[in-house]
Each structure stands twice: as structure tokens, then as C-alpha cells.
PDB file of C-alpha atoms in Angstrom:
ATOM      1  CA  MET A   1      -4.051   1.519  22.034  1.00 43.00           C
ATOM      2  CA  ARG A   2      -4.896   3.325  18.805  1.00 48.00           C
ATOM      3  CA  PRO A   3      -8.563   3.746  17.917  1.00 50.00           C
ATOM      4  CA  LEU A   4      -9.938   1.926  14.899  1.00 53.00           C
ATOM      5  CA  GLY A   5      -9.495   3.905  11.746  1.00 66.00           C
ATOM      6  CA  TRP A   6      -6.139   5.346  12.774  1.00 76.00           C
ATOM      7  CA  VAL A   7      -4.148   6.893   9.921  1.00 84.00           C
ATOM      8  CA  GLU A   8      -0.457   7.587  10.158  1.00 88.00           C
ATOM      9  CA  THR A   9       1.514   9.401   7.478  1.00 89.00           C
ATOM     10  CA  PHE A  10       5.215   9.300   6.664  1.00 88.00           C
ATOM     11  CA  GLY A  11       7.245  11.814   4.690  1.00 85.00           C
ATOM     12  CA  ALA A  12       9.694   9.226   3.391  1.00 85.00           C
ATOM     13  CA  THR A  13      10.121   5.473   3.147  1.00 87.00           C
ATOM     14  CA  HIS A  14      12.884   5.411   5.763  1.00 87.00           C
ATOM     15  CA  GLU A  15      10.485   6.977   8.290  1.00 89.00           C
ATOM     16  CA  PHE A  16       8.068   4.103   7.764  1.00 88.00           C
ATOM     17  CA  LEU A  17      10.842   1.531   8.139  1.00 87.00           C
ATOM     18  CA  ARG A  18      11.912   3.053  11.469  1.00 88.00           C
ATOM     19  CA  ALA A  19       8.359   3.222  12.832  1.00 88.00           C
ATOM     20  CA  LYS A  20       6.849   0.561  15.061  1.00 86.00           C
ATOM     21  CA  ARG A  21       4.347  -1.668  13.259  1.00 82.00           C
ATOM     22  CA  PRO A  22       0.806  -1.595  14.596  1.00 77.00           C
ATOM     23  CA  ALA A  23      -0.496  -4.692  16.362  1.00 80.00           C
ATOM     24  CA  ALA A  24      -3.868  -4.196  14.667  1.00 79.00           C
ATOM     25  CA  PRO A  25      -4.625  -5.033  11.042  1.00 80.00           C
ATOM     26  CA  ALA A  26      -3.095  -2.410   8.760  1.00 85.00           C
ATOM     27  CA  CYS A  27      -2.344  -1.557   5.186  1.00 88.00           C
ATOM     28  CA  LEU A  28       0.070   0.717   3.410  1.00 90.00           C
ATOM     29  CA  VAL A  29      -1.102   3.183   0.775  1.00 91.00           C
ATOM     30  CA  LEU A  30       1.708   3.925  -1.674  1.00 88.00           C
ATOM     31  CA  ASP A  31       1.960   6.029  -4.769  1.00 87.00           C
ATOM     32  CA  VAL A  32       3.816   4.192  -7.523  1.00 83.00           C
ATOM     33  CA  ARG A  33       5.912   7.300  -8.183  1.00 83.00           C
ATOM     34  CA  LEU A  34       7.305   8.286  -4.808  1.00 79.00           C
ATOM     35  CA  PRO A  35      10.165  10.795  -4.720  1.00 79.00           C
ATOM     36  CA  GLY A  36      13.464   8.965  -4.392  1.00 83.00           C
ATOM     37  CA  VAL A  37      12.582   5.292  -4.056  1.00 83.00           C
ATOM     38  CA  SER A  38       9.608   4.328  -6.216  1.00 83.00           C
ATOM     39  CA  GLY A  39       6.618   2.590  -4.690  1.00 84.00           C
ATOM     40  CA  LEU A  40       7.563  -0.578  -6.575  1.00 83.00           C
ATOM     41  CA  GLU A  41      11.136  -0.448  -5.261  1.00 85.00           C
ATOM     42  CA  PHE A  42       9.803   0.121  -1.756  1.00 89.00           C
ATOM     43  CA  GLN A  43       7.517  -2.894  -2.137  1.00 87.00           C
ATOM     44  CA  ARG A  44      10.623  -4.986  -2.959  1.00 85.00           C
ATOM     45  CA  ASP A  45      12.487  -3.489   0.022  1.00 86.00           C
ATOM     46  CA  LEU A  46       9.631  -4.474   2.320  1.00 88.00           C
ATOM     47  CA  ALA A  47       9.621  -8.034   0.969  1.00 85.00           C
ATOM     48  CA  GLU A  48      13.399  -8.326   1.447  1.00 86.00           C
ATOM     49  CA  ALA A  49      13.000  -7.093   5.041  1.00 85.00           C
ATOM     50  CA  ASN A  50      10.217  -9.684   5.600  1.00 86.00           C
ATOM     51  CA  ILE A  51       7.710  -6.936   6.293  1.00 85.00           C
ATOM     52  CA  GLU A  52       4.405  -8.293   5.100  1.00 84.00           C
ATOM     53  CA  ILE A  53       1.799  -5.588   4.980  1.00 86.00           C
ATOM     54  CA  PRO A  54      -0.902  -5.310   2.329  1.00 88.00           C
ATOM     55  CA  ILE A  55      -0.364  -2.437  -0.086  1.00 88.00           C
ATOM     56  CA  ILE A  56      -2.873  -0.327  -1.935  1.00 89.00           C
ATOM     57  CA  PHE A  57      -1.055   1.345  -4.819  1.00 87.00           C
ATOM     58  CA  ILE A  58      -2.332   4.593  -6.256  1.00 87.00           C
ATOM     59  CA  THR A  59      -1.011   6.231  -9.386  1.00 84.00           C
ATOM     60  CA  GLY A  60      -1.760   8.713 -12.093  1.00 83.00           C
ATOM     61  CA  HIS A  61       0.498   6.804 -14.488  1.00 71.00           C
ATOM     62  CA  ALA A  62      -1.008   3.336 -14.760  1.00 62.00           C
ATOM     63  CA  ASP A  63       0.032   0.838 -17.344  1.00 60.00           C
ATOM     64  CA  VAL A  64      -0.330  -2.923 -17.639  1.00 45.00           C
ATOM     65  CA  PRO A  65       3.320  -3.801 -16.724  1.00 53.00           C
ATOM     66  CA  THR A  66       3.142  -1.656 -13.573  1.00 53.00           C
ATOM     67  CA  ASP A  67      -0.158  -3.244 -12.579  1.00 50.00           C
ATOM     68  CA  ARG A  68       1.304  -6.740 -13.024  1.00 52.00           C
ATOM     69  CA  THR A  69       4.448  -5.862 -11.051  1.00 53.00           C
ATOM     70  CA  CYS A  70       2.395  -4.498  -8.154  1.00 55.00           C
ATOM     71  CA  ASN A  71       0.210  -7.578  -8.068  1.00 52.00           C
ATOM     72  CA  GLU A  72       3.198  -9.940  -7.995  1.00 57.00           C
ATOM     73  CA  GLY A  73       4.034  -8.648  -4.515  1.00 56.00           C
ATOM     74  CA  VAL A  74       1.708  -8.128  -1.592  1.00 59.00           C
ATOM     75  CA  ALA A  75      -0.275  -5.393  -3.329  1.00 62.00           C
ATOM     76  CA  VAL A  76      -3.959  -5.781  -2.730  1.00 72.00           C
ATOM     77  CA  GLU A  77      -5.303  -3.062  -4.979  1.00 79.00           C
ATOM     78  CA  PHE A  78      -4.128  -0.818  -7.768  1.00 82.00           C
ATOM     79  CA  LEU A  79      -6.142   2.404  -8.056  1.00 88.00           C
ATOM     80  CA  THR A  80      -5.655   4.841 -10.914  1.00 88.00           C
ATOM     81  CA  LYS A  81      -6.059   8.553 -10.183  1.00 88.00           C
ATOM     82  CA  PRO A  82      -8.465  10.114 -10.177  1.00 90.00           C
ATOM     83  CA  PHE A  83     -10.505   7.585  -8.241  1.00 90.00           C
ATOM     84  CA  ARG A  84     -13.651   8.016  -6.207  1.00 92.00           C
ATOM     85  CA  GLY A  85     -13.459   7.942  -2.441  1.00 90.00           C
ATOM     86  CA  GLN A  86     -15.827   4.975  -2.479  1.00 91.00           C
ATOM     87  CA  GLU A  87     -13.354   2.984  -4.608  1.00 92.00           C
ATOM     88  CA  PHE A  88     -10.694   3.576  -1.959  1.00 90.00           C
ATOM     89  CA  LEU A  89     -13.019   2.585   0.881  1.00 89.00           C
ATOM     90  CA  ASP A  90     -14.045  -0.551  -1.030  1.00 90.00           C
ATOM     91  CA  ALA A  91     -10.379  -1.487  -1.460  1.00 89.00           C
ATOM     92  CA  ILE A  92      -9.820  -1.179   2.282  1.00 87.00           C
ATOM     93  CA  ARG A  93     -12.949  -3.203   3.061  1.00 85.00           C
ATOM     94  CA  ARG A  94     -11.703  -6.028   0.796  1.00 83.00           C
ATOM     95  CA  LEU A  95      -8.402  -6.300   2.683  1.00 76.00           C
ATOM     96  CA  PRO A  96      -9.420  -9.052   5.125  1.00 71.00           C
ATOM     97  CA  GLU A  97     -10.594 -11.418   2.387  1.00 66.00           C
ATOM     98  CA  THR A  98      -7.611 -10.658   0.140  1.00 61.00           C
ATOM     99  CA  VAL A  99      -4.957 -11.073   2.833  1.00 59.00           C
ATOM    100  CA  ARG A 100      -6.265 -14.526   3.806  1.00 53.00           C
ATOM    101  CA  ARG A 101      -5.569 -15.916   0.321  1.00 48.00           C
TER     102      ARG A 101
END
């Protein structure tokens, strides 16, 4: 069993897709501009694969259309860089109430 607060990183989207999903509540933190497949494309790939995991998007290139696209999927939060650590922690703390909707 993994301890609470476990963080796992992946170097590429295909590594995440091959990994076993945790049994505990989890979220995915994605940059909108990933190398190769964008974060938005990966969000669509996850939906097509019926992988429902809340996403917190981070980006240094925010715009209104991107924000709307992220929020049409299972994105929970959209944080624009630079953001404070507390903003990130608050986004994670809001996950349980947001996922239930």
C-alpha cells in the first residue's frame, strides 16, 4: 500500500498509460504544452480510453479558449504559471468536492 501523499512522475504520456492506476483517490497534474502530445490531446486520449481521473492543468500560456477546453473534460483546475504553492495545495484539497459533481 502506498502512503498518503504519494507522488509518481512519468516522463511521457505512454508511461502513464502503461502504469497501474492507484486504488486510492488520485489526480493527474498536466502541463498544457507537453512535448509530443499536448496536455489537451492527452485529456482526450484518457476520455476515449475511459480513464476518469481528475486533472489539474498548469500552463505558462493561458488563454480563454484553452481554459474552456480543459474545463469541458475532467479537468478540475487550471493554474497559470507562476502560481503559489498554496494555490496548488488548495486545488488538490478541492478535488473531493469537485469530483462528486
